[in-house]
Each structure stands twice: as structure tokens, then as C-alpha cells.
Coordinates of C-alpha atoms in Angstrom, one line a residue:
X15 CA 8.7 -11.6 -15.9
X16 CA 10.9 -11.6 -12.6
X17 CA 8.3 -11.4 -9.3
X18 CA 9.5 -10.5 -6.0
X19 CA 7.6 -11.7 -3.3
X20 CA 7.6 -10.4 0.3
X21 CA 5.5 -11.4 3.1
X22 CA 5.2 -10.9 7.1
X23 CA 2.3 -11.5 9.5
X24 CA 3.2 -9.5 12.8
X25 CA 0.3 -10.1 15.0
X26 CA -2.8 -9.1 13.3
X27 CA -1.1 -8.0 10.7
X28 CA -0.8 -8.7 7.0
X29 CA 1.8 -7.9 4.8
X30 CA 1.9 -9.5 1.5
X31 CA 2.8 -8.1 -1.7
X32 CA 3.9 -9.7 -4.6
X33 CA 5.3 -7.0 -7.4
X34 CA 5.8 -8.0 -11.0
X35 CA 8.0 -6.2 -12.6
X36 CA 7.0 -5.3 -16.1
X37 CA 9.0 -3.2 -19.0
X38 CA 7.4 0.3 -18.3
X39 CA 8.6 3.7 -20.2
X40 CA 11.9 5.0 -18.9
X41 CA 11.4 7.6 -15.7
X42 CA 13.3 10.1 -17.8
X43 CA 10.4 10.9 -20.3
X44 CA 8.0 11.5 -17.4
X45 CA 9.7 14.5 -16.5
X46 CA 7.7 17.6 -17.5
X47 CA 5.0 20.2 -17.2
X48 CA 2.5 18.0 -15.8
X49 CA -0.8 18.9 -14.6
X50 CA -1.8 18.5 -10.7
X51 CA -3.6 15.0 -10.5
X52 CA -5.1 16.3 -7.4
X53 CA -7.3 18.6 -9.8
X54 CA -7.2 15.8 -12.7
X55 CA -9.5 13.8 -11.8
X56 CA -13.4 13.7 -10.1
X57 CA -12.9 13.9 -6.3
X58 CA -14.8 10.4 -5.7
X59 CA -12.3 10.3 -3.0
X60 CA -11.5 12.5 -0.4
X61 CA -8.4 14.7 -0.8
X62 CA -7.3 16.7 2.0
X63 CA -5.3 20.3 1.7
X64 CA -2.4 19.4 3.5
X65 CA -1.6 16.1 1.2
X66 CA -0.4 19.1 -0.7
X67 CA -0.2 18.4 -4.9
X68 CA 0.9 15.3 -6.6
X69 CA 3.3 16.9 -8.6
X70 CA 5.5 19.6 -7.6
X71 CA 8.2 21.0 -9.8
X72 CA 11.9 19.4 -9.5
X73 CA 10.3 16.6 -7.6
X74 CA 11.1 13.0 -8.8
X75 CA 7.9 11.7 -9.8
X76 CA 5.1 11.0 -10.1
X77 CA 5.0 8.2 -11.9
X78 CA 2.8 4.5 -12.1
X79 CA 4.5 1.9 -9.9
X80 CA 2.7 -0.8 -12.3
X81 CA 4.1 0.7 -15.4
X82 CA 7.7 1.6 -14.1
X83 CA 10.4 -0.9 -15.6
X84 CA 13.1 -2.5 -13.4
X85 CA 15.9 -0.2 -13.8
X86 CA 13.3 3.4 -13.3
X87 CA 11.9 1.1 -9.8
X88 CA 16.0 0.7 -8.5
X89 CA 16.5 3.8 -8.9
X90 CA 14.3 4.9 -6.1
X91 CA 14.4 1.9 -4.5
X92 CA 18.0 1.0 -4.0
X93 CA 18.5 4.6 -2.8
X94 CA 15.6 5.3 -0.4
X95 CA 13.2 1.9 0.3
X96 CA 15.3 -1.1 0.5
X97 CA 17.3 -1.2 3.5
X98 CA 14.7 1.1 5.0
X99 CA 12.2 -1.8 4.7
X100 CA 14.8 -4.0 5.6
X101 CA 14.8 -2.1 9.1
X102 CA 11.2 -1.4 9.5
X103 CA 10.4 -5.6 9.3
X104 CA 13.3 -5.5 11.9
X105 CA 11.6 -3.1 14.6
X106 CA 15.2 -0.7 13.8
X107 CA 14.8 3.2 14.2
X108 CA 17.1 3.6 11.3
X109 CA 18.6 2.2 8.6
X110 CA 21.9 1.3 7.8
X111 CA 21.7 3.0 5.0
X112 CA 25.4 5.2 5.3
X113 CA 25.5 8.7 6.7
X114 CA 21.5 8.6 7.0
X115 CA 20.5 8.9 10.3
X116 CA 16.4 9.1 8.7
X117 CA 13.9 7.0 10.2
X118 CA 12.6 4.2 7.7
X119 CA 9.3 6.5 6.8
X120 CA 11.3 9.0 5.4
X121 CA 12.4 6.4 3.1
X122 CA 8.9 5.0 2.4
X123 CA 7.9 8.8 1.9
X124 CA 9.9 9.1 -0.5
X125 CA 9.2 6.7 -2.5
X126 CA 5.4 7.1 -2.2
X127 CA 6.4 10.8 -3.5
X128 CA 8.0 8.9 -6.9
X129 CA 5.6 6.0 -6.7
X130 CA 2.0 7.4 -4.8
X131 CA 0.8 3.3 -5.5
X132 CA 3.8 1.3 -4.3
X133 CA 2.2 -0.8 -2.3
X134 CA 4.5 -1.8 -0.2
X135 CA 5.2 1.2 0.8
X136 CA 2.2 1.8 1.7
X137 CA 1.6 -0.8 3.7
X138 CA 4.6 -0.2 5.9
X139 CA 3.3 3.6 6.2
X140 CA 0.0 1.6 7.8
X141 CA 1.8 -0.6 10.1
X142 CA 4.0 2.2 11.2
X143 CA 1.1 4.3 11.8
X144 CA -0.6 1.7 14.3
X145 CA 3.3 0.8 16.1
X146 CA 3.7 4.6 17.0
X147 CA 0.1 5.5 17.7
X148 CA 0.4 8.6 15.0
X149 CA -0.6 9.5 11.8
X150 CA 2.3 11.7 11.3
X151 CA 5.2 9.4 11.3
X152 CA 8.8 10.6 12.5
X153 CA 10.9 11.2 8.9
X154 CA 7.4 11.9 6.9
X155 CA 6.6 15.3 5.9
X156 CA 2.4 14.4 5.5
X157 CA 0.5 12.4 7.3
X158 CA -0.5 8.7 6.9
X159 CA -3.6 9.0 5.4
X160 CA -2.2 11.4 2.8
X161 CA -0.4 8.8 1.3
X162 CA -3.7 6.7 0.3
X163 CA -5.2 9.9 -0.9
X164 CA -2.9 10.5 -3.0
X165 CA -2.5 7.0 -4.3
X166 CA -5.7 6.7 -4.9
X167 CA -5.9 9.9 -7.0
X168 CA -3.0 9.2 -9.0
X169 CA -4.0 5.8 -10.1
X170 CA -7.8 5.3 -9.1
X171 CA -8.0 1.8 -10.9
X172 CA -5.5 -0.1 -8.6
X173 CA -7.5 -2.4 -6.9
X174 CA -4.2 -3.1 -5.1
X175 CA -4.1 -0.1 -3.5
X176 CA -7.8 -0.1 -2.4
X177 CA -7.6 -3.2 -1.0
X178 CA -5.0 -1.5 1.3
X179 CA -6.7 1.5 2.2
X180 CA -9.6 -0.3 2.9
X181 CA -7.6 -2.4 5.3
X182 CA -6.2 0.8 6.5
X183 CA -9.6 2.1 7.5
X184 CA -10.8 -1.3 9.1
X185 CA -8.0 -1.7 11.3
X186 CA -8.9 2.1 12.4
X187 CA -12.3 1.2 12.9
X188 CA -13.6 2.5 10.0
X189 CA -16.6 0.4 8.7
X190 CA -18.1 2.8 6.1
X191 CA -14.5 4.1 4.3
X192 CA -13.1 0.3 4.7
X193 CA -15.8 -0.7 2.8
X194 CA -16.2 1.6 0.4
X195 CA -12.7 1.1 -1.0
X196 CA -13.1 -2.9 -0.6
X197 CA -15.8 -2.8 -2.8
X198 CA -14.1 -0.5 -5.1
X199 CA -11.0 -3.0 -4.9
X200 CA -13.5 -6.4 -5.8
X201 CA -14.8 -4.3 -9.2
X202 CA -11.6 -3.5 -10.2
X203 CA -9.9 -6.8 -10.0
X204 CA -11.0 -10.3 -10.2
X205 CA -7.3 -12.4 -10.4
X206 CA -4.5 -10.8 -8.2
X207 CA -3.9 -13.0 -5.1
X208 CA -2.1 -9.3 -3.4
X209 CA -5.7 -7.8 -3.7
X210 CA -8.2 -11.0 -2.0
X211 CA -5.3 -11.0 0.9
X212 CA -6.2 -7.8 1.8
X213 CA -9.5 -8.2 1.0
X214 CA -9.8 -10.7 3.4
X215 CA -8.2 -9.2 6.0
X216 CA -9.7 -6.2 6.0
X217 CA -13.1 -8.3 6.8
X218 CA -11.7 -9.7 9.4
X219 CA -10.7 -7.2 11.3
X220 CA -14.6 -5.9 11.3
X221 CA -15.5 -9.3 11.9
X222 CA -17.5 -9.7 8.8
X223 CA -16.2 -13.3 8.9
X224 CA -18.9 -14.7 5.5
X225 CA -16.9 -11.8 3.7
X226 CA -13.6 -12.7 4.8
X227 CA -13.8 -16.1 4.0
X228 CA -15.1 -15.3 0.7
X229 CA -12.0 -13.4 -0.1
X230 CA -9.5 -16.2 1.5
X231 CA -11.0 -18.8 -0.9
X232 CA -10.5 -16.8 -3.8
X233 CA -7.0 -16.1 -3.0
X234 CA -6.7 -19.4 -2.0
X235 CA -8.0 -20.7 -5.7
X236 CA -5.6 -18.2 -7.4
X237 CA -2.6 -19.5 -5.9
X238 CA -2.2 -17.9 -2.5
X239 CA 0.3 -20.5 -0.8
X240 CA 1.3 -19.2 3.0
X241 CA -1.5 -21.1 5.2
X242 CA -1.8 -18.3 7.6
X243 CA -4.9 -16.7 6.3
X244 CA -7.2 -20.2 6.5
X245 CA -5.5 -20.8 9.9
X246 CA -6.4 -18.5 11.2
X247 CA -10.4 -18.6 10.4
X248 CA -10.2 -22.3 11.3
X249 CA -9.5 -21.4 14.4
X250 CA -12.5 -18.7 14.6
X251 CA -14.8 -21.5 13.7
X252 CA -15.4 -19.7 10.3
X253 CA -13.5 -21.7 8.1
X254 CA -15.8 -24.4 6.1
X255 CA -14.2 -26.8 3.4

């Protein structure tokens, strides 16, 4: 199993996701009739008109990030999300991805059309969101917050993904939501190092330090390596060995 591994702490910010890439069905046999998620499932989550449906004819997609093989994850990646993300962790208004003149969320939009959970997509929506002050980004055709609806309808047991809303919401102010989804993200998932990171963060931006250090140490015991995270409650005081 290859992993790719890709991190960046910009300020307060978190960015850590590492992405296994399993053998998953081939993209090709997903392509169908398929019912509107939106309507599939109980609406435990909010889901807003205007995210508009999860599948829409002669759209590519959607399909499970987890379960997507290598060569069904390039496809969509090498085309529309790696030299966008490449100029988003660079600050760049565009990519230099040839004859596209699209910001880098147009990219990530894309791909959170095929993949509603990639994660780091997802995450650079967020970051994006707070750099311009907007919930609609320049190149995206929905809003921000769309894009965790959806995810979170499409595959409600990736505690991945809720870790990451629930940062979304606490770095918005959001006590309530951002806990809800935490909590959500803790039941679903006891031994991925992506999830505690977030986890943690997410507590510490509502300053519900016992909580955040909670989640550090597990991520810490499961293998999290980059020092940042305890560094940084050390220096809060918070931090107890």
C-alpha cells in the first residue's frame, strides 16, 4: 500500500492528510442511473438547496475517495487537483496548469464533484474560504459549506471528513456544529492519526484545551510524527507529559 503524505501549518492552520491508496473498483462501473444521495439517506445533517444534487447526469462521479484505486484517483487528479494544490500551498492565483487561466478552487471543485470526501480537497476549500473572507470562492460554482454537506451525505461514516467539518465550523466560531461533527468523527474512528489532528485542532481553536490535548496524545501514540501540534500546547501551558 503506497501513502502519500502532505502537510502545512500556515499560521493557525492545519493541513495534514495522509491518503492510502487502496485497490478500489474501476471509475468506469460507477457510471449509471444512480439515485440522488441527497434524498438517500436520513437528513441527520443539514443539506441546503443550493448544494444542488450529488449526482447529476453526464457528471463524473460521484464516487468514494476511500474506495477509488490509484489509476480512477489520477485521473481526476492529475487533470484538475495536482498543480492546483501545488499553487494554492504557494499563495498563486492560478495554476500552471496549460491554457487554464481557473483559479485553484475550480480545480478543488471539481474534484469534490468526482470525490464529495477527498479530504484534501476539502481542506484547501476551508483555508481558501478564511484567505478570501468568502464562502463562495472565485472558480467554484457552490459555496464552501456545500462541499461538507455534500461530503458528509455521500459518505456519512468518514470520520475523516468530520473531523474537518468540525474544524471548519470551529474556526468559524461555531461551537455547537464543530462539536457535533467532532463527536461524530471520535465514534466513527479510533486509529487514523488524519482524524485526532483535526480533532485536536478543532479544540483548540475553541479553546477547549483538556479536549485538545486529549486528541494530540492519541495522535501522538498512533504515530503522528511533525512536533507542531505538542509545541504548540506547550507553549499554552496545556501540554502535561
Amino acid at each position: 500500500m503506497n501513502t502519500i503524505s502532505l502537510f502545512k501549518f500556515p499560521h493557525a492552520s492545519i493541513f495534514l492528510v495522509c491518503i492510502s491508496l487502496a485497490n478500489g473498483v474501476s471509475a468506469a462501473l460507477n457510471q449509471g442511473h444512480y439515485p440522488d444521495w441527497a434524498q438517500r439517506w436520513p437528513a441527520e445533517d443539514i443539506y441546503e438547496p443550493d448544494c444542488r444534487p450529488l449526482w447529476i447526469p453526464n457528471k463524473y462521479g460521484p464516487f468514494d475517495y476511500r474506495a477509488a484505486g490509484p489509476a480512477d484517483r489520477e485521473l481526476v487528479e492529475g487533470a484538475h487537483f495536482s498543480l492546483e494544490y501545488q499553487a494554492y500551498l504557494q499563495g498563486k492565483q492560478k495554476s500552471s496548469r496549460h491554457a487554464n487561466e481557473l483559479p485553484p478552487a475550480a480545480g478543488f471543485g471539481y474534484t469534490l464533484w468526482a470525490f464529495p470526501n477527498h479530504p484534501q480537497a476539502l481542506a484547501a476549500m476551508e483555508d481558501l474560504s478564511i484567505r478570501y473572507k468568502a464562502e463562495t470562492l472565485p472558480g467554484a460554482l457552490i459555496r464552501v459549506h456545500c462541499f461538507f454537506q455534500r461530503a458528509v451525505r455521500f459518505t456519512p461514516d468518514d470520520a475523516l471528513i468530520r473531523a474537518i467539518y468540525g474544524y471548519y465550523y470551529a474556526r468559524r466560531g461555531k461551537t455547537a456544529e464543530a462539536k457535533k461533527q467532532l463527536e461524530k468523527a471520535e465514534a466513527l474512528d479510533a486509529v487514523n492519526i488524519d482524524t485526532y489532528v483535526y480533532i485536536s485542532f478543532a479544540y483548540l481553536e475553541m479553546k477547549d484545551y483538556e479536549k485538545s490535548v486529549g486528541a494530540a496524545k492519541r495522535a501522538y501514540e498512533l504515530g503522528f510524527a511533525l512536533p507542531g501540534l505538542r509545541n504548540r500546547l506547550q507553549r499554552l501551558g496545556k501540554w502535561q507529559d
